[in-house]
Coordinates of C-alpha atoms in Angstrom, one line a residue:
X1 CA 22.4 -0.2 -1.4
X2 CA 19.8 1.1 -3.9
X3 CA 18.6 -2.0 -5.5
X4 CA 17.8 0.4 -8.7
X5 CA 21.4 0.6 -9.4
X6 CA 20.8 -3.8 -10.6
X7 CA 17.5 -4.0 -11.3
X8 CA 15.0 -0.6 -12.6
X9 CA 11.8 -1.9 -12.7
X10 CA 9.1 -0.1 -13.8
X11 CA 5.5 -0.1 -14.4
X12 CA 2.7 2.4 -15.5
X13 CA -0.8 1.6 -15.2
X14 CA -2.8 2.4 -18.1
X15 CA -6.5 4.1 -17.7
X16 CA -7.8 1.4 -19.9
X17 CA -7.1 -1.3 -18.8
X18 CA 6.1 -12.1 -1.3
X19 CA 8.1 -11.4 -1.1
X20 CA 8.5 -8.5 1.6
X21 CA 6.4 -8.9 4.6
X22 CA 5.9 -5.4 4.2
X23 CA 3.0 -5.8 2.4
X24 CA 1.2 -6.5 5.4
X25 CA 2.1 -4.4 7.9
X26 CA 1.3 -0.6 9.0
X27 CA 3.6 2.1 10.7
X28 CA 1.1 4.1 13.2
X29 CA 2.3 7.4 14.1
X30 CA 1.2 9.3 16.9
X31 CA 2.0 11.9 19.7
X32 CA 4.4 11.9 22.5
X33 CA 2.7 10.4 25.8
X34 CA 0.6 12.7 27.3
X35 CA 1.5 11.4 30.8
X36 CA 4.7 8.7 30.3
X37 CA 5.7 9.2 33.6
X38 CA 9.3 7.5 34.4
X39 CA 8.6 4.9 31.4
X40 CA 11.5 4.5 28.7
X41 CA 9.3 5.6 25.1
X42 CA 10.7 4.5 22.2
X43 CA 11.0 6.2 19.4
X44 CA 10.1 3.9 16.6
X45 CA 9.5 -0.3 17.3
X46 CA 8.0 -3.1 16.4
X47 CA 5.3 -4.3 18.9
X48 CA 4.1 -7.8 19.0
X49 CA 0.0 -7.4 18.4
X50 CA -0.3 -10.3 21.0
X51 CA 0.6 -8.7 23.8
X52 CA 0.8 -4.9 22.2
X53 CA -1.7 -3.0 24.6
X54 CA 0.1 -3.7 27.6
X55 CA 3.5 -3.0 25.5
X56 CA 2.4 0.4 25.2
X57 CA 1.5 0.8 28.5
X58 CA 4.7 -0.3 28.9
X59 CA 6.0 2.7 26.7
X60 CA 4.1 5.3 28.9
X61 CA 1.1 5.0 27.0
X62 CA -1.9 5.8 29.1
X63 CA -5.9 5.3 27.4
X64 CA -5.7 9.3 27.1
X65 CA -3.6 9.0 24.4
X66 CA -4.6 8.9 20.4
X67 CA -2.6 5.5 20.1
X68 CA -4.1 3.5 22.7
X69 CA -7.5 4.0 20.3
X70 CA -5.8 3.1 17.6
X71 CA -4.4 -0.1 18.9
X72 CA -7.9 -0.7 20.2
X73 CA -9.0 -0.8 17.4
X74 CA -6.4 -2.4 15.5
X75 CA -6.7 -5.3 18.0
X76 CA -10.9 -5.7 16.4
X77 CA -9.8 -7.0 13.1
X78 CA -11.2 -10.6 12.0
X79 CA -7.3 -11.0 11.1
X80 CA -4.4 -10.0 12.8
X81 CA -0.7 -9.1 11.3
X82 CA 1.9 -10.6 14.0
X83 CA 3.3 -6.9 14.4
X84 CA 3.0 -3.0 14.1
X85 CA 5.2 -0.5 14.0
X86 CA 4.6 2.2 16.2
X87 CA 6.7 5.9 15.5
X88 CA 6.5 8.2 18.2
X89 CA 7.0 12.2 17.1
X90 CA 9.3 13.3 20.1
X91 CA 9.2 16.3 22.7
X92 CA 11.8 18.9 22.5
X93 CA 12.4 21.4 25.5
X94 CA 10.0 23.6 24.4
X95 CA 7.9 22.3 21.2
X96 CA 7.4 19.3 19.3
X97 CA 10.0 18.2 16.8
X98 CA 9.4 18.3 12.9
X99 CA 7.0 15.7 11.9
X100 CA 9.4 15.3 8.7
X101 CA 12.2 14.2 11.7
X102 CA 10.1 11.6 12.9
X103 CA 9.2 10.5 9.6
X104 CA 12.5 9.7 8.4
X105 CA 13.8 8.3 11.8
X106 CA 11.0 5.5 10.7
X107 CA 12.2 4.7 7.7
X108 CA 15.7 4.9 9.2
X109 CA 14.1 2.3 11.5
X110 CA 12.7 -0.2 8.6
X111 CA 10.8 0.2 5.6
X112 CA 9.0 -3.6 6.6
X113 CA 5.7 -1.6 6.4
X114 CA 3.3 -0.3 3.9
X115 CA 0.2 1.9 5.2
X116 CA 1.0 4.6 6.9
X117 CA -1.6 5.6 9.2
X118 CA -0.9 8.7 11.8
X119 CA -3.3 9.0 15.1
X120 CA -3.6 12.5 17.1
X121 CA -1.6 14.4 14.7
X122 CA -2.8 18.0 13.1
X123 CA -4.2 18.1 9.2
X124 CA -0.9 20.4 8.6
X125 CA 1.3 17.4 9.6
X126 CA -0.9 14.9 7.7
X127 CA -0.4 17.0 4.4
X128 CA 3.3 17.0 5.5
X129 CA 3.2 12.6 5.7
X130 CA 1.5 12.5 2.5
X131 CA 4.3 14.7 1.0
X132 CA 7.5 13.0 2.0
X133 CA 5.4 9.4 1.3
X134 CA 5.0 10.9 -2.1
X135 CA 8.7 10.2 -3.1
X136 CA 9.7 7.8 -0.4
X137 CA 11.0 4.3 -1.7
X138 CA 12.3 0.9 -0.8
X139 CA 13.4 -1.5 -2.9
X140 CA 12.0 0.7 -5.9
X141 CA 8.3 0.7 -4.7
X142 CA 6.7 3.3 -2.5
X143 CA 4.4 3.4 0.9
X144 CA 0.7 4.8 0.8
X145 CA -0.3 6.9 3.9
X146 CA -3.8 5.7 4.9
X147 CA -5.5 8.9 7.3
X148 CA -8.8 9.4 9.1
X149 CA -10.5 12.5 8.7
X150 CA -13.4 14.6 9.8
X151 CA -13.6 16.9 7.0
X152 CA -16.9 16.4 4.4
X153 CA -16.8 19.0 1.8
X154 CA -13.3 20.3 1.9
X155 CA -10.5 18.2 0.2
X156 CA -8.3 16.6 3.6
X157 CA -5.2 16.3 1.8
X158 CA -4.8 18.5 -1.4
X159 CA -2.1 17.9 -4.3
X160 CA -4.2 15.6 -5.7
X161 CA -1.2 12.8 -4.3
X162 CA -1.1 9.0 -6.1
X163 CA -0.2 7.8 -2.1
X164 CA -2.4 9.0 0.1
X165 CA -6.0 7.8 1.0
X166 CA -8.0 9.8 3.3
X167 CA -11.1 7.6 5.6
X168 CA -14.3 10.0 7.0
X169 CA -14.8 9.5 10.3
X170 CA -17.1 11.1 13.1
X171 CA -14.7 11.8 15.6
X172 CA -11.0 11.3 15.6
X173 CA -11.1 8.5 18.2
X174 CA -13.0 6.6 15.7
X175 CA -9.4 5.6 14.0
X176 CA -11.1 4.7 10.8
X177 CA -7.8 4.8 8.9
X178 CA -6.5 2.2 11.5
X179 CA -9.4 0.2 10.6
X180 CA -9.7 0.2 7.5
X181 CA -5.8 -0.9 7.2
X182 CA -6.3 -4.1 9.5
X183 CA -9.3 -4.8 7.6
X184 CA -7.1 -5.2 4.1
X185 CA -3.2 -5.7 4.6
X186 CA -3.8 -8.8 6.0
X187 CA -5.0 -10.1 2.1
X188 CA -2.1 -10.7 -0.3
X189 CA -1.7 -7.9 -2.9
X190 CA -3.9 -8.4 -5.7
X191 CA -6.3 -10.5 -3.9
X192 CA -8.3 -7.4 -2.4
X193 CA -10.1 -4.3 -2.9
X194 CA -10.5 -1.7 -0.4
X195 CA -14.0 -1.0 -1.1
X196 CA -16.8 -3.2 0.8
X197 CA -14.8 -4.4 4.0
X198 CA -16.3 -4.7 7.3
X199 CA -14.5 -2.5 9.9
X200 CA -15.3 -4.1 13.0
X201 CA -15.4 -1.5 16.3
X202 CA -16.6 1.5 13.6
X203 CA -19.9 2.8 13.4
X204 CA -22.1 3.2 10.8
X205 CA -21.8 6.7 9.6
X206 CA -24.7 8.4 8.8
X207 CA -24.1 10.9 6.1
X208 CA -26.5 12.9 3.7
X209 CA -26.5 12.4 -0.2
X210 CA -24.7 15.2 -1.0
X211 CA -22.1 14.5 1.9
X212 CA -21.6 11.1 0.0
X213 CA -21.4 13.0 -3.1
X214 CA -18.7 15.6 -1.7
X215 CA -16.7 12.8 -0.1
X216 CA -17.0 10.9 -3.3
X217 CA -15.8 14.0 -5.9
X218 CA -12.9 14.4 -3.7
X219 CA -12.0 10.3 -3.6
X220 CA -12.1 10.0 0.4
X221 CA -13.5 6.9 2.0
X222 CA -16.4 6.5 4.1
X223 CA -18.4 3.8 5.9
X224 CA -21.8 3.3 5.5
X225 CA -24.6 0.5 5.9
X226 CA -25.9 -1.4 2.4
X227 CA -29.0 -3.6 3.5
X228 CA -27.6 -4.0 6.6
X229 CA -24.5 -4.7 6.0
X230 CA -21.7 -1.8 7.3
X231 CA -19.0 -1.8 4.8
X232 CA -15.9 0.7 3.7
X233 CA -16.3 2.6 0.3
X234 CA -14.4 4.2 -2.0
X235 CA -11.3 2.8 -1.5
X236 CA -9.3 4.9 -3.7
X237 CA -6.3 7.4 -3.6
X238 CA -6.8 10.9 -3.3
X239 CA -5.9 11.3 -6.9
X240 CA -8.6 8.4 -8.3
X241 CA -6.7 5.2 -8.4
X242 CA -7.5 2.1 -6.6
X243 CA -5.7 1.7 -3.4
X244 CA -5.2 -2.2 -4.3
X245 CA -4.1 -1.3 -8.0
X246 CA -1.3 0.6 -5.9
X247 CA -0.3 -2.0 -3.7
X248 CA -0.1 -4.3 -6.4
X249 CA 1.8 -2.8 -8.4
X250 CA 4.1 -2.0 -5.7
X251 CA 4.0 -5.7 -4.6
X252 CA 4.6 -6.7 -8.3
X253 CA 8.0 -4.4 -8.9
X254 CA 9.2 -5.5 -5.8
X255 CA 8.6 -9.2 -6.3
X256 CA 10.6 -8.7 -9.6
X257 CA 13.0 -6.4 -8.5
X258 CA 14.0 -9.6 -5.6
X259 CA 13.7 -12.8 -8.1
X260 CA 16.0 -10.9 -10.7
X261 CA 18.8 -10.0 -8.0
X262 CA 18.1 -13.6 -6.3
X263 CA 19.3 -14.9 -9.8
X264 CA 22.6 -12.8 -9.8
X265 CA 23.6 -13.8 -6.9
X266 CA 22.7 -17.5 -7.2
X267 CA 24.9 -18.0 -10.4
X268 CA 28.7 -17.7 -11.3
X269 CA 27.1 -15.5 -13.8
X270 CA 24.4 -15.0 -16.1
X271 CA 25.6 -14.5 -19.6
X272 CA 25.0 -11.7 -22.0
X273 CA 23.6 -14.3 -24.6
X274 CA 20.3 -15.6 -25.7
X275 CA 20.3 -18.0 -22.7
X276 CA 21.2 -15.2 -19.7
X277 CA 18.6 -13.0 -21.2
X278 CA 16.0 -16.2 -21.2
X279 CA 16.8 -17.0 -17.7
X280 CA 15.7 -13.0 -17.0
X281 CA 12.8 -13.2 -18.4
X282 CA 11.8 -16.7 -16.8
X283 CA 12.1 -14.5 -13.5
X284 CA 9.9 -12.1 -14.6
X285 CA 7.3 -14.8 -16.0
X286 CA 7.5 -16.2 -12.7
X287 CA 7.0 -12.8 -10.3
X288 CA 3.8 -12.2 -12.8
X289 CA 2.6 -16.2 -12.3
X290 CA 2.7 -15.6 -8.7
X291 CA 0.5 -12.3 -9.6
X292 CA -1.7 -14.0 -11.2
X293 CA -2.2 -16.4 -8.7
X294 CA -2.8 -14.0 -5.8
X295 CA -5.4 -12.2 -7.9
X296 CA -4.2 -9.1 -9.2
X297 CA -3.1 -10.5 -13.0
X298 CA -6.2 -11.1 -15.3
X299 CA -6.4 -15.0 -16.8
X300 CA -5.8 -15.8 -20.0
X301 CA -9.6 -15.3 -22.0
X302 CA -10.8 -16.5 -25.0
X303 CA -12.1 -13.6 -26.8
X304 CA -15.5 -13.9 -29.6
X305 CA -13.3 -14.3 -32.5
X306 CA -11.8 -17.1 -30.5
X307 CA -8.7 -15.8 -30.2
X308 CA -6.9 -15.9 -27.0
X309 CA -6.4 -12.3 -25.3
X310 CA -3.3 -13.0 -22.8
X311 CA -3.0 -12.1 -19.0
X312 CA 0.5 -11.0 -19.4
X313 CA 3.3 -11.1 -22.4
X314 CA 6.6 -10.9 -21.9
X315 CA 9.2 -9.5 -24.6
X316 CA 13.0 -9.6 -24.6
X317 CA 15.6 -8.9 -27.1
X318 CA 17.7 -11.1 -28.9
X319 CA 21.7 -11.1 -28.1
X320 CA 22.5 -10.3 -31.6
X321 CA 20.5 -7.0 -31.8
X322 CA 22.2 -5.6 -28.4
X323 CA 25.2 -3.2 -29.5
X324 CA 28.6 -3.7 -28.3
X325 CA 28.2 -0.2 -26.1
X326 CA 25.3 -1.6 -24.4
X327 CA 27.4 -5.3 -24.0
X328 CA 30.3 -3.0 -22.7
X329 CA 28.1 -1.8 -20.1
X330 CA 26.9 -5.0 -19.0
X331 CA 23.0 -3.2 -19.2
X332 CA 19.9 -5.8 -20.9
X333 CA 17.9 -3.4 -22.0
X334 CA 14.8 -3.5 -24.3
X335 CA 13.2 -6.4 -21.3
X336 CA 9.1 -5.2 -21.1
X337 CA 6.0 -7.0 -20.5
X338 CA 1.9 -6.1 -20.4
X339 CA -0.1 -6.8 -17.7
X340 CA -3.7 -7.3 -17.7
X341 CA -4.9 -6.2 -13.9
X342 CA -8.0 -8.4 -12.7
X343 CA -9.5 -5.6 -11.5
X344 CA -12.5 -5.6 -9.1
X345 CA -16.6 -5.4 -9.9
X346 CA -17.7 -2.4 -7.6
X347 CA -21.0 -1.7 -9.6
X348 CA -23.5 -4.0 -11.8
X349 CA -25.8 -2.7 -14.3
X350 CA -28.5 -4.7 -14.3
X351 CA -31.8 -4.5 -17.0
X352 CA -35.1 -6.6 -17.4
X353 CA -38.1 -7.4 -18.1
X354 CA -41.5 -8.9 -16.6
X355 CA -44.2 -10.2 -19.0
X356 CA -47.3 -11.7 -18.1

């Protein structure tokens, strides 16, 4: 059922300013095996990251083959999810099917995932990934496709897209993308930024000033060393925003979207009065509590003028200025809040002065 038909939640981030396990859990999609031999390969599954490299060997995946890398990889992280999904673009008699087929055979499969991160697959598949992810949704919140790329200068995915996050690296057996995934689902939404993570298993790569500055202008990722320490940067979507902003937000209409159907369903009913539209809204006050909590909601501050600037507000209407059509309808309308997002500290500007 589309849960937008009892609850539309929406939520725009402004330039100026668990609930689903999904949240912490990547889809990796890769290539047929290169040599499965008489092995039964899956299609799409869930893998158990305890004992996933001999799963896959199980599958017919040999070390040849881009996923085995990945996994590799995956398997470096200082924290582990307890699975990954692993999608599997099948062999037809004489081609490869339709990356779009194996796309939506995933999502057929679950949507208890959030990155995206294909392995082994061409740039024109990539682009195709980070199209359907564009309009993809579950539980009226989207998936982010998180890819590793080679490419310096020229853009890796164009479209400018809100959901798609493109990580340099040297060679495509580096799986940067994968990295950089297991490096940040496992935080709660709101609690992380993409930027300044340790990738364990990933070198250092050594790029020029004006490769930074390309990669940079076109928002991909890249890993370099800052006294010493190896670290992710950028961290943002192709089209500028924060990857974590995304997530949260995500995370956030989700969260709201389940405590406002959990109430439904708990009650005989909730009235079309001032008290049913009060128990809404304590929902809502709660899904944003537990935002603030994990990070991604600013605290209340006391502002110069002493005057308190609030993390959130929450504003519903009052029965009596509903109409009778909208009564008739059983439809609250006219329920918004603000948001304050924490935000992250990426860059200090720091000035002084030495006197004798």
């Amino acid at each position: 059922m589309n849960i937008e038909n009892v609850v539309d939640v929406q939520i725009s981030v402004s330039q100026v300013v668990a609930s689903a396990t999904r949240f912490g859990h990547m889809l990796i999609v890769c290539p047929y095996p290169r040599t499965p031999g008489s092995a039964t390969v899956p299609a799409v599954t869930a893998y158990s990251v305890a004992s996933i490299t001999e799963e896959i060997k199980t599958a017919g995946f040999g070390e040849s083959d881009p996923v085995y890398n990945a996994v590799q990889m995956l398997l470096k992280a200082k924290r582990l999810s307890d699975i990954v999904y692993i999608a599997v673009r099948q062999n037809t008699t004489d081609s490869v099917e339709d990356i779009a087929l194996t796309m939506q055979r995933a999502f057929d499969y679950t949507s208890d995932f959030w990155a995206i991160c294909p392995v082994g697959l061409t740039a024109p598949d990539v682009q195709k990934i980070s199209e359907i992810v564009e309009t993809q949704k579950t539980n009226g919140s989207g998936f982010a496709l998180i890819a590793g790329t080679t490419s310096v200068s020229d853009l890796p995915i164009t479209g400018q897209p809100t959901r798609s996050h493109a990580m340099h690296q040297t060679q495509e057996s580096d799986c940067a993308n994968i990295g950089l995934a297991a490096a940040c689902l496992p935080y709660a939404p709101g609690e992380e930024t993409w930027q300044f993570k340790s990738i364990p298993g990933l070198a250092e790569q050594h790029l020029t000033s004006s490769e930074i500055s390309a990669m940079e202008e076109n928002n991909t990722g890249y890993y370099a060393a800052l006294f010493g320490n190896e670290c992710s940067m950028g961290g943002r979507m192709c089209d500028g925003e924060y990857i974590d902003t995304v997530r949260f937000k995500d995370w956030l209409v989700e969260n709201i979207a389940r405590k406002i159907v959990a109430l439904f369903i708990a009650n005989a009913k909730v009235p079309y009065t001032d008290d049913g539209i009060a128990q809404v809204q304590a929902q809502i006050i709660k899904a944003l509590e537990e935002g603030r909590e994990a990070g991604g909601i600013a605290d209340d501050e006391i502002q110069s003028d002493g005057s308190t600037l609030r993390g959130y507000t929450v504003t519903v209407p009052k029965a009596s200025d509903l109409t009778s059509e909208q009564r008739q309808k059983r439809v609250l309308e006219g329920v918004t809040f603000t948001a304050r997002l924490s935000g992250a500290i990426h860059k200090t500007v720091i000035r002084g002065s030495l006197t004798a």
